[in-house]
mmCIF file of C-alpha atoms in Angstrom:
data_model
loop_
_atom_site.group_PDB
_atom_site.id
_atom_site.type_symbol
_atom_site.label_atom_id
_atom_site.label_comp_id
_atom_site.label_asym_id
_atom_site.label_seq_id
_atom_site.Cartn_x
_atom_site.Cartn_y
_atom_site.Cartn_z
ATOM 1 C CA UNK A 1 0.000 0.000 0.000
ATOM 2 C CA UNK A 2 2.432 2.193 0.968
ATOM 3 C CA UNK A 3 4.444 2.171 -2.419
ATOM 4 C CA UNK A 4 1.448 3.676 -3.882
ATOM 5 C CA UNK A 5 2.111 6.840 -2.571
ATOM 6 C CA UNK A 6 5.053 6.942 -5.184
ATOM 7 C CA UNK A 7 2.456 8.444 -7.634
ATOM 8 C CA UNK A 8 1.866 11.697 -5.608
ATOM 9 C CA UNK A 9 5.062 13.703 -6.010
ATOM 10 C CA UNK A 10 5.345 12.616 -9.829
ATOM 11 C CA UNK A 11 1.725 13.720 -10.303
ATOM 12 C CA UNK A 12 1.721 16.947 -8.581
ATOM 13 C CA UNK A 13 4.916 17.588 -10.804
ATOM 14 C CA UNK A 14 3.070 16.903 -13.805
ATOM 15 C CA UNK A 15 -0.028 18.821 -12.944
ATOM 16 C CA UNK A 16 2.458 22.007 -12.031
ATOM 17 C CA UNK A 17 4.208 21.174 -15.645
ATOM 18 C CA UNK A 18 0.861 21.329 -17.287
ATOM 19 C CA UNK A 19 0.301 24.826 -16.040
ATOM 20 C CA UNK A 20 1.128 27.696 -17.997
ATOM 21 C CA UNK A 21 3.796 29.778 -15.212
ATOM 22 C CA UNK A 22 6.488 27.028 -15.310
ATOM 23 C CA UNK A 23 8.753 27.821 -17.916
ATOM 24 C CA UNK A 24 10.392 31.050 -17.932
ATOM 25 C CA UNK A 25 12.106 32.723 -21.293
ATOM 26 C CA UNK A 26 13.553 36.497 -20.839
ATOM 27 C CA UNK A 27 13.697 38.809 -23.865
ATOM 28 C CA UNK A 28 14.942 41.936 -24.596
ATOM 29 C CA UNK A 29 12.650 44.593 -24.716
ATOM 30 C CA UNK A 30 13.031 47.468 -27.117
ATOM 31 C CA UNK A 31 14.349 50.194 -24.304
ATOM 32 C CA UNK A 32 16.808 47.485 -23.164
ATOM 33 C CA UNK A 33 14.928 46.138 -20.508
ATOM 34 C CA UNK A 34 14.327 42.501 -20.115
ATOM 35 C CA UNK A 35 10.631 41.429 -20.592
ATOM 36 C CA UNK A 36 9.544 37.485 -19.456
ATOM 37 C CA UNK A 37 7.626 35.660 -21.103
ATOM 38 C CA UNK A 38 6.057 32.386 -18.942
ATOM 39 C CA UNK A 39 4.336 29.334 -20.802
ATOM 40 C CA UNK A 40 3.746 25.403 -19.678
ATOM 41 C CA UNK A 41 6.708 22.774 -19.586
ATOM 42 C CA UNK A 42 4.716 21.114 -22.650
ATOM 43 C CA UNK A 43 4.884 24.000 -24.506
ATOM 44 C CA UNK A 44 7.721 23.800 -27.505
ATOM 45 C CA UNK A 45 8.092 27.719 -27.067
ATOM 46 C CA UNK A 46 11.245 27.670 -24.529
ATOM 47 C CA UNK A 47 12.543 24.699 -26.473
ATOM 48 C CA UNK A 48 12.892 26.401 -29.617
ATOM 49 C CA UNK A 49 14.030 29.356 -27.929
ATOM 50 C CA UNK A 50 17.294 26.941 -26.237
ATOM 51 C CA UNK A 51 15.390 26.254 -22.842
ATOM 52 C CA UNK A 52 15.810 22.456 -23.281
ATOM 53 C CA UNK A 53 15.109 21.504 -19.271
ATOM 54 C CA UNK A 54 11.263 22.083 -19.237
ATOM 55 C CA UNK A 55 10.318 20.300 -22.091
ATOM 56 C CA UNK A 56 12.376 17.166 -21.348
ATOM 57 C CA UNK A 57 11.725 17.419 -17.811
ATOM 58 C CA UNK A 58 7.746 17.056 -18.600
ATOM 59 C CA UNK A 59 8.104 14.245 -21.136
ATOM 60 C CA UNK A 60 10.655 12.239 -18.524
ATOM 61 C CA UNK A 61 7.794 13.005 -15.782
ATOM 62 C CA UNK A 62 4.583 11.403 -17.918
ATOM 63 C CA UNK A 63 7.221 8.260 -18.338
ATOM 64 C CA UNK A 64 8.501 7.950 -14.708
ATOM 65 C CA UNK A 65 4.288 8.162 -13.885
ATOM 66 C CA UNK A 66 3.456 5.486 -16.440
ATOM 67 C CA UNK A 67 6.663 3.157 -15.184
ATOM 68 C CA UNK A 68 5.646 3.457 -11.600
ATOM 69 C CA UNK A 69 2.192 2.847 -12.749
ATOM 70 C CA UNK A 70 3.111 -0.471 -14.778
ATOM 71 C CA UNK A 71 5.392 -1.570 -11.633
ATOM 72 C CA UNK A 72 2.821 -1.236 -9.487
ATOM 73 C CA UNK A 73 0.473 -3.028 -11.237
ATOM 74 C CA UNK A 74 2.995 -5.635 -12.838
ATOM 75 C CA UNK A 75 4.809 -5.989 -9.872
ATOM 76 C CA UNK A 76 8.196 -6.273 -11.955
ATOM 77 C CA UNK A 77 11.419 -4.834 -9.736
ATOM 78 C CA UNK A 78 13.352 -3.347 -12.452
ATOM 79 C CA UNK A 79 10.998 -1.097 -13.395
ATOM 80 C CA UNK A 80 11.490 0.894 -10.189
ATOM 81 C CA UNK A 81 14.805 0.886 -10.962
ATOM 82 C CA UNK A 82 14.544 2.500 -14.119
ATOM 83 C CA UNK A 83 11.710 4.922 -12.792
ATOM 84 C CA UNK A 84 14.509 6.056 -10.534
ATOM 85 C CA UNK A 85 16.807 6.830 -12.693
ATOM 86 C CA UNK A 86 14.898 8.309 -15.556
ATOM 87 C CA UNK A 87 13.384 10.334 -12.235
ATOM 88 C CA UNK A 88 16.822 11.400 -11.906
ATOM 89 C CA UNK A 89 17.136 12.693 -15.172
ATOM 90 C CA UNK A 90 14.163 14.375 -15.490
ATOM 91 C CA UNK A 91 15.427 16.160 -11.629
ATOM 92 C CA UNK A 92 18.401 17.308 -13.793
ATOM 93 C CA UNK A 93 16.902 18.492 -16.819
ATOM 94 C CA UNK A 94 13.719 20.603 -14.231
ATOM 95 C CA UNK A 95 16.814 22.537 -12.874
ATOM 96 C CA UNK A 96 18.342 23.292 -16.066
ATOM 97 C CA UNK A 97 16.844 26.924 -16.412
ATOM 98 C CA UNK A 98 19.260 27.792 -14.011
ATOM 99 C CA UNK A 99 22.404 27.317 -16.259
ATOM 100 C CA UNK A 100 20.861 30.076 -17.907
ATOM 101 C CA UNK A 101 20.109 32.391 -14.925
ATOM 102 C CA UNK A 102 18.088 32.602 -12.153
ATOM 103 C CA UNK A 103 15.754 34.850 -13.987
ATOM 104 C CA UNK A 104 15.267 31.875 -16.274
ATOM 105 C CA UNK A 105 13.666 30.092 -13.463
ATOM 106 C CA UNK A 106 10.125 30.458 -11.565
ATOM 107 C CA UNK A 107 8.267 29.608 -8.327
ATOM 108 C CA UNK A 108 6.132 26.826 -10.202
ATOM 109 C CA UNK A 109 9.476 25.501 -11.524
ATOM 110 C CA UNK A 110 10.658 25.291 -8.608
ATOM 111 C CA UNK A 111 7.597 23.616 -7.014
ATOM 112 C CA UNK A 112 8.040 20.996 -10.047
ATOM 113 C CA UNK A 113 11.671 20.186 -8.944
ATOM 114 C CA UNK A 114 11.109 20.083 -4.958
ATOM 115 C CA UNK A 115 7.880 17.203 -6.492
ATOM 116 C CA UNK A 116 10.753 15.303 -8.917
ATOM 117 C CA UNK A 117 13.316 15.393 -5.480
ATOM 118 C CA UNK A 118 10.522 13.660 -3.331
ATOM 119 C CA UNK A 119 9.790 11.205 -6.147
ATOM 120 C CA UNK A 120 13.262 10.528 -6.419
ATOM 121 C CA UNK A 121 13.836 9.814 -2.434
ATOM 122 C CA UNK A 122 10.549 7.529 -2.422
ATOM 123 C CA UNK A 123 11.861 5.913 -5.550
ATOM 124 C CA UNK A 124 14.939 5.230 -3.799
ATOM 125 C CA UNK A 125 13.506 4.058 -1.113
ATOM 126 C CA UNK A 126 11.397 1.355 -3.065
ATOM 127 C CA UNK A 127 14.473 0.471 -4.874
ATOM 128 C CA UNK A 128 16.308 -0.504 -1.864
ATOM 129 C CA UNK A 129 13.785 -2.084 0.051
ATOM 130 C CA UNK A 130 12.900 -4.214 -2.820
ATOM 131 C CA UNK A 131 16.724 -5.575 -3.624
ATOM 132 C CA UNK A 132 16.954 -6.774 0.001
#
């Protein structure tokens, strides 16, 4: 029962990813001012603008969501292993906006990547108590 509370943090992520104050892109505004510019981590906006993280981040979430959903269902050990890591990755690629700046990153962004951390401990958690 308990390992079911592995979908919580990856949801929440998701739900926060689907909302459209995640990613952040800063432009230069005509006076020389920066001007933002927030859209979703779906969105392909940021990624065509070089923002890879929220983009990947969001795709990596859905897939750590569906592999925790097929190993809890299945019952298989090694896909919590590989929900881990990809969970990992997708950890990684949420904090990427801040390579670029801290401007580049947001409050709901950083709500997203506090939910992938939490995923990751529980998945690590799992993962250990399942190879002993």
């Amino acid at each position: 029962m308990k390992k079911w509370f592995a979908l919580l943090p990856v949801a929440l992520a998701i739900v926060l990813e689907a909302l459209p104050w995640g990613a952040v892109l800063v432009f230069m505004g005509p006076e020389g001012k920066d001007w933002r510019s927030v859209c979703s981590y779906f969105s392909l906006t940021p990624f065509g603008y070089a923002n890879f993280g929220p983009l990947i981040a969001a795709v990596l979430s859905c897939v750590v969501l569906f592999l925790v959903l097929l190993a809890l269902v299945s019952g298989k050990r090694k896909l919590w292993g590989v929900a881990k890591f990809l969970c990992y990755f997708a950890l990684a690629a949420s904090l990427g906006p801040l390579a670029l700046g801290l401007r580049f990153f947001s409050w709901i962004g950083a709500g997203i990547s506090l939910a992938l951390f939490l995923e990751a401990l529980i998945l690590a958690r799992i993962v250990r108590r399942t190879q002993s």
